[in-house]
Amino acid sequence: MAEKYDPSNWSLTKRLLGYVKPYLGTYAMINVTAFGREGIYSLVAPLLVMLIIDYALVPAPGATNWFLELLKAWTGVSDRYGLLIILSSLMILLAVIRSIFFVVHRYLRGVLSQNIIRDMRGQLYNALINKSFGYLGQVRTGQIISRVTSDMNAIDMFYSETVREAFRMSLQLALTIAVLMTMSLRLTIITLLPLPVVFLTTRLYMGRARERMSATRAQLDSLNSVLIEGISAQKLIKGFGQEEAFADRFEKENQGYVARSLRTLRVQAGYTPSNTMITAIGTALVLAFGGIMVSGGSLTLGELVVFGTYFNQLVGPVRMYARLIDFYQDGLVSARRVFEVLDVGRDVPEAENPVDLPRLRGDIEFRNVSFSYGGTAETVKDVSLRVSAGERIAIIGFVGSGKTALTELIPRFYDVTSGQVLIDSRDIREASLKSLRSQIGIVLQDIYIFSTTIRDNITFGKPDASDEEVTRAAKAAQIHDYIASLPKGYETEVGERGLTLSGGQRQRIAIARVLLTDPRVLILDDSTSNVDAETEVLIRKAIDALLEGRTALIITQRASTCENADRVIVVDKGRVIATGKHADLLKTSEKYRLLIESQTLTLEQEASD
């Protein structure tokens, strides 16, 4: 892309966290319920087990505990079997409370992440529809779709895991270590010794696994590409007898995918045993040293059970910390790609104080205009041209001569590199984009039909149009009779990109769409290739209705269009090299004569075919 985009990780992090601000209440409740779901249960349940062991199952003579004394005073139960029942009941109650927290937490977590992703996805879409054509011309559709899907999923993981879990796990770790230290500082240090090893092995595994999984996904993309090509190009493959070659290609990609998948599986298979071994060593250390302390009387059996339980509970958050680093890094990579779409390649800028244009007369002037796409060689070079209101101008030139670029400067799809484009004596850069573009109608060769109803397609530029207005526009565009013959008429669904319509029907619907908005200036790609003679007649009538009383710039290669135009503009290598009437140009412009003769020859060849 033309613009370099490289924000720092810290700025990306702050921007991501900024999306949480409207939902701080929800985020606070997520942390509360997360700690209630995991933290409280993980902390309290082992302590209840300790009380059951030390004061109900294997009571030490004269031993007591402040919580037990509180229970005795509150319930009136003092025998150890009664206390066993009460403590066991408390564990069940704690599990019930944990389940409630779990349900609320899962729901709130979804509310937070989905609302944030909805906001971001909406911003992304709004940014896309307001991008400059220069930007969209440099970005592949697949890249955009990837950013809306897979990158959004990575950002979702950032919110649903990293942002949510970091606070909860930090608090749980701190409280767990604090509780252990009150029992035995020395055994606490022994308990914590294996945790850095757990963290490092998890980080090492995540790095290697991510690298291999990325390679596996890339190989799967290649495999799918061959598969899709084999299906979509069947006629071509069979026509050239390349079935065996394509089968070999697929087999090669298939074997590559299997090989990469197995390399990923080897890494995944090696991680679980190694981590299990480290956990087992840590548990053995706790039991060995704790057992000695129990034998020496400096630790109770129940406290040893708490240490063993807490150690296994500490391993999980430490592993998760290592995973959160990856979620965070993936989130930043995806955020950079998404924010690039938000920040780079905006549409041509509005004036600081844009003017809303009144109803246009339609006078157009190019004043020493030059233009290039993204700093490349100039496509339009020092063009000066005046078009009077209501004048019909044919623009002709070989492919790549700059015809389309010249017309695209009028609605400010691009801004001039130098010079001015004026409408009704006003520089179009001073006008608001909406008031300018709403008065310019465009019918191009590549017609886009939306996958909705025919009526929705016609009323795209004027959604509140009445049925009478729609019918009038369709009649002028020579498409009403066809629409009326359909069972559902104007409410007929046309399929993706107008799949159920012919090329001529799509073109006439596009003309009706423009007619309905009643623009003062028209830009028309006069192409009736690949249609039969009857359809061409209908399109010509529709175009005549469209041009009536409007300033029109018609991109064409047809002699008939040039003959009917008020004036013909000949463009070559970005310059206007001749202007005048068709008959006069045939005498005075060798380039124009060559264009007309080559077009006539093409028509004769098509007719002979």
Tab-separated table of C-alpha atoms in Angstrom, residues 319-523:
chain	number	residue	atom	x	y	z
A	319	ARG	CA	0.319	-22.171	31.756
A	320	MET	CA	-2.456	-19.742	30.907
A	321	TYR	CA	-0.136	-16.777	31.374
A	322	ALA	CA	2.112	-18.224	28.679
A	323	ARG	CA	-0.888	-18.712	26.401
A	324	LEU	CA	-2.159	-15.187	27.118
A	325	ILE	CA	1.112	-13.772	25.802
A	326	ASP	CA	0.374	-15.506	22.488
A	327	PHE	CA	-3.248	-14.344	22.483
A	328	TYR	CA	-1.967	-10.825	23.141
A	329	GLN	CA	0.610	-10.993	20.349
A	330	ASP	CA	-1.895	-12.479	17.886
A	331	GLY	CA	-4.377	-9.783	18.904
A	332	LEU	CA	-1.827	-7.037	18.189
A	333	VAL	CA	-0.961	-8.507	14.778
A	334	SER	CA	-4.651	-8.662	13.853
A	335	ALA	CA	-5.355	-5.236	15.365
A	336	ARG	CA	-2.611	-3.712	13.222
A	337	ARG	CA	-4.233	-5.232	10.107
A	338	VAL	CA	-7.757	-4.121	11.093
A	339	PHE	CA	-6.749	-0.620	12.189
A	340	GLU	CA	-4.826	-0.239	8.943
A	341	VAL	CA	-8.125	-0.621	7.098
A	342	LEU	CA	-9.715	1.913	9.466
A	343	ASP	CA	-6.932	4.488	9.187
A	344	VAL	CA	-5.398	4.184	5.713
A	345	GLY	CA	-6.814	5.079	2.305
A	346	ARG	CA	-9.790	7.223	3.223
A	347	ASP	CA	-11.912	8.674	0.456
A	348	VAL	CA	-10.828	11.978	-1.039
A	349	PRO	CA	-11.027	14.564	1.784
A	350	GLU	CA	-13.976	16.879	2.267
A	351	ALA	CA	-13.248	20.601	2.247
A	352	GLU	CA	-12.843	22.169	5.672
A	353	ASN	CA	-16.153	23.981	5.158
A	354	PRO	CA	-17.828	22.079	2.302
A	355	VAL	CA	-20.505	23.803	0.247
A	356	ASP	CA	-23.776	22.038	-0.534
A	357	LEU	CA	-24.235	22.499	-4.256
A	358	PRO	CA	-27.602	23.780	-5.499
A	359	ARG	CA	-29.285	22.160	-8.472
A	360	LEU	CA	-26.575	22.042	-11.135
A	361	ARG	CA	-26.787	23.565	-14.578
A	362	GLY	CA	-24.118	21.152	-15.783
A	363	ASP	CA	-21.242	23.320	-17.062
A	364	ILE	CA	-17.969	21.394	-16.658
A	365	GLU	CA	-14.432	22.678	-17.056
A	366	PHE	CA	-11.092	20.883	-16.849
A	367	ARG	CA	-8.437	23.531	-16.230
A	368	ASN	CA	-4.839	22.329	-16.783
A	369	VAL	CA	-5.708	18.982	-15.177
A	370	SER	CA	-3.126	16.251	-14.594
A	371	PHE	CA	-3.649	13.048	-12.655
A	372	SER	CA	-1.755	9.886	-11.688
A	373	TYR	CA	-2.774	6.773	-9.748
A	374	GLY	CA	-0.786	6.646	-6.498
A	375	GLY	CA	2.296	8.446	-7.725
A	376	THR	CA	2.725	6.364	-10.897
A	377	ALA	CA	3.119	7.836	-14.395
A	378	GLU	CA	0.521	10.459	-15.246
A	379	THR	CA	-2.680	9.003	-16.700
A	380	VAL	CA	-4.133	12.446	-17.514
A	381	LYS	CA	-1.699	15.125	-18.688
A	382	ASP	CA	-2.436	18.858	-18.705
A	383	VAL	CA	-6.012	18.626	-20.016
A	384	SER	CA	-8.005	21.829	-20.529
A	385	LEU	CA	-11.563	21.295	-21.705
A	386	ARG	CA	-14.952	23.001	-21.398
A	387	VAL	CA	-18.309	21.208	-21.619
A	388	SER	CA	-21.450	23.339	-21.780
A	389	ALA	CA	-24.617	22.487	-19.866
A	390	GLY	CA	-26.725	19.998	-21.831
A	391	GLU	CA	-23.891	19.181	-24.239
A	392	ARG	CA	-23.405	15.565	-25.306
A	393	ILE	CA	-19.695	14.705	-25.478
A	394	ALA	CA	-18.270	11.456	-26.879
A	395	ILE	CA	-14.843	10.525	-25.511
A	396	ILE	CA	-12.881	8.110	-27.680
A	397	GLY	CA	-9.403	6.609	-27.493
A	398	PHE	CA	-7.501	3.346	-27.468
A	399	VAL	CA	-7.411	1.173	-24.338
A	400	GLY	CA	-5.287	2.830	-21.628
A	401	SER	CA	-5.517	6.284	-23.176
A	402	GLY	CA	-7.009	7.862	-20.000
A	403	LYS	CA	-10.687	8.142	-21.033
A	404	THR	CA	-12.086	6.580	-17.852
A	405	ALA	CA	-9.593	8.374	-15.582
A	406	LEU	CA	-10.715	11.711	-17.031
A	407	THR	CA	-14.389	11.083	-16.277
A	408	GLU	CA	-13.672	9.683	-12.791
A	409	LEU	CA	-12.264	13.041	-11.738
A	410	ILE	CA	-15.702	14.701	-12.094
A	411	PRO	CA	-17.428	12.905	-9.148
A	412	ARG	CA	-14.090	13.062	-7.256
A	413	PHE	CA	-13.516	9.333	-7.234
A	414	TYR	CA	-9.952	10.608	-7.400
A	415	ASP	CA	-8.491	14.082	-6.899
A	416	VAL	CA	-6.466	15.809	-9.561
A	417	THR	CA	-2.692	15.819	-9.111
A	418	SER	CA	-2.625	19.375	-10.435
A	419	GLY	CA	-5.092	21.789	-11.986
A	420	GLN	CA	-8.821	22.139	-11.300
A	421	VAL	CA	-12.119	20.500	-12.224
A	422	LEU	CA	-15.006	22.955	-12.038
A	423	ILE	CA	-18.770	22.498	-12.219
A	424	ASP	CA	-20.844	25.617	-12.752
A	425	SER	CA	-17.634	27.625	-12.228
A	426	ARG	CA	-17.009	26.149	-8.749
A	427	ASP	CA	-14.003	23.963	-7.907
A	428	ILE	CA	-15.487	20.562	-7.048
A	429	ARG	CA	-13.072	20.249	-4.098
A	430	GLU	CA	-15.049	23.014	-2.364
A	431	ALA	CA	-18.328	21.073	-2.658
A	432	SER	CA	-19.557	18.427	-0.252
A	433	LEU	CA	-19.091	14.967	-1.712
A	434	LYS	CA	-22.740	14.056	-1.133
A	435	SER	CA	-24.180	17.105	-2.927
A	436	LEU	CA	-21.721	16.611	-5.799
A	437	ARG	CA	-22.124	12.877	-6.353
A	438	SER	CA	-25.898	12.911	-5.869
A	439	GLN	CA	-26.201	15.053	-9.025
A	440	ILE	CA	-23.918	12.905	-11.191
A	441	GLY	CA	-25.319	9.735	-12.743
A	442	ILE	CA	-22.933	6.954	-13.720
A	443	VAL	CA	-23.636	3.948	-15.928
A	444	LEU	CA	-20.509	1.893	-16.542
A	445	GLN	CA	-19.857	-1.212	-18.610
A	446	ASP	CA	-19.421	-3.364	-15.488
A	447	ILE	CA	-22.976	-3.169	-14.155
A	448	TYR	CA	-23.458	-4.102	-10.503
A	449	ILE	CA	-26.828	-5.551	-9.558
A	450	PHE	CA	-27.541	-6.265	-5.897
A	451	SER	CA	-28.921	-9.651	-4.865
A	452	THR	CA	-32.281	-8.193	-3.816
A	453	THR	CA	-35.465	-7.354	-5.731
A	454	ILE	CA	-35.655	-5.499	-9.025
A	455	ARG	CA	-37.428	-2.635	-7.258
A	456	ASP	CA	-34.673	-2.342	-4.639
A	457	ASN	CA	-32.097	-2.180	-7.419
A	458	ILE	CA	-33.921	0.576	-9.275
A	459	THR	CA	-34.564	2.612	-6.100
A	460	PHE	CA	-31.006	2.208	-4.793
A	461	GLY	CA	-30.250	5.921	-5.214
A	462	LYS	CA	-33.751	7.025	-4.128
A	463	PRO	CA	-35.176	4.527	-1.608
A	464	ASP	CA	-38.324	6.587	-0.956
A	465	ALA	CA	-39.414	6.667	-4.608
A	466	SER	CA	-43.091	6.005	-5.277
A	467	ASP	CA	-44.333	3.119	-7.404
A	468	GLU	CA	-45.292	5.597	-10.131
A	469	GLU	CA	-41.779	7.037	-10.229
A	470	VAL	CA	-40.231	3.569	-10.387
A	471	THR	CA	-42.553	2.495	-13.206
A	472	ARG	CA	-41.889	5.717	-15.147
A	473	ALA	CA	-38.116	5.205	-14.888
A	474	ALA	CA	-38.420	1.542	-15.924
A	475	LYS	CA	-40.539	2.435	-18.938
A	476	ALA	CA	-38.043	5.077	-20.050
A	477	ALA	CA	-35.287	2.488	-19.634
A	478	GLN	CA	-37.217	-0.011	-21.829
A	479	ILE	CA	-37.323	-2.628	-19.049
A	480	HIS	CA	-40.870	-2.252	-17.662
A	481	ASP	CA	-42.512	-4.746	-20.042
A	482	TYR	CA	-40.036	-7.455	-19.077
A	483	ILE	CA	-40.494	-6.775	-15.353
A	484	ALA	CA	-44.290	-6.789	-15.689
A	485	SER	CA	-44.112	-10.226	-17.345
A	486	LEU	CA	-42.488	-11.758	-14.262
A	487	PRO	CA	-44.763	-13.508	-11.720
A	488	LYS	CA	-43.637	-11.218	-8.888
A	489	GLY	CA	-43.011	-8.165	-11.044
A	490	TYR	CA	-40.831	-5.559	-9.363
A	491	GLU	CA	-40.540	-7.742	-6.233
A	492	THR	CA	-38.671	-10.463	-8.153
A	493	GLU	CA	-35.399	-11.527	-6.520
A	494	VAL	CA	-32.591	-11.354	-9.081
A	495	GLY	CA	-29.986	-13.601	-7.413
A	496	GLU	CA	-26.371	-12.828	-6.661
A	497	ARG	CA	-25.150	-9.955	-8.872
A	498	GLY	CA	-28.288	-10.290	-11.001
A	499	LEU	CA	-27.542	-13.864	-12.022
A	500	THR	CA	-31.087	-14.402	-13.343
A	501	LEU	CA	-30.894	-11.375	-15.672
A	502	SER	CA	-29.244	-11.069	-19.060
A	503	GLY	CA	-26.523	-8.503	-19.702
A	504	GLY	CA	-28.917	-6.225	-21.563
A	505	GLN	CA	-31.525	-6.430	-18.785
A	506	ARG	CA	-28.915	-5.560	-16.160
A	507	GLN	CA	-27.825	-2.560	-18.209
A	508	ARG	CA	-31.382	-1.274	-18.588
A	509	ILE	CA	-32.057	-1.694	-14.863
A	510	ALA	CA	-28.896	0.343	-14.223
A	511	ILE	CA	-30.200	3.032	-16.595
A	512	ALA	CA	-33.564	3.056	-14.765
A	513	ARG	CA	-31.660	3.412	-11.475
A	514	VAL	CA	-29.924	6.548	-12.777
A	515	LEU	CA	-33.062	7.966	-14.388
A	516	LEU	CA	-34.883	7.785	-11.061
A	517	THR	CA	-32.340	10.079	-9.379
A	518	ASP	CA	-32.639	12.639	-12.226
A	519	PRO	CA	-28.973	13.712	-12.300
A	520	ARG	CA	-27.796	16.823	-14.138
A	521	VAL	CA	-24.507	15.290	-15.288
A	522	LEU	CA	-24.078	11.830	-16.803
A	523	ILE	CA	-21.025	9.634	-17.227
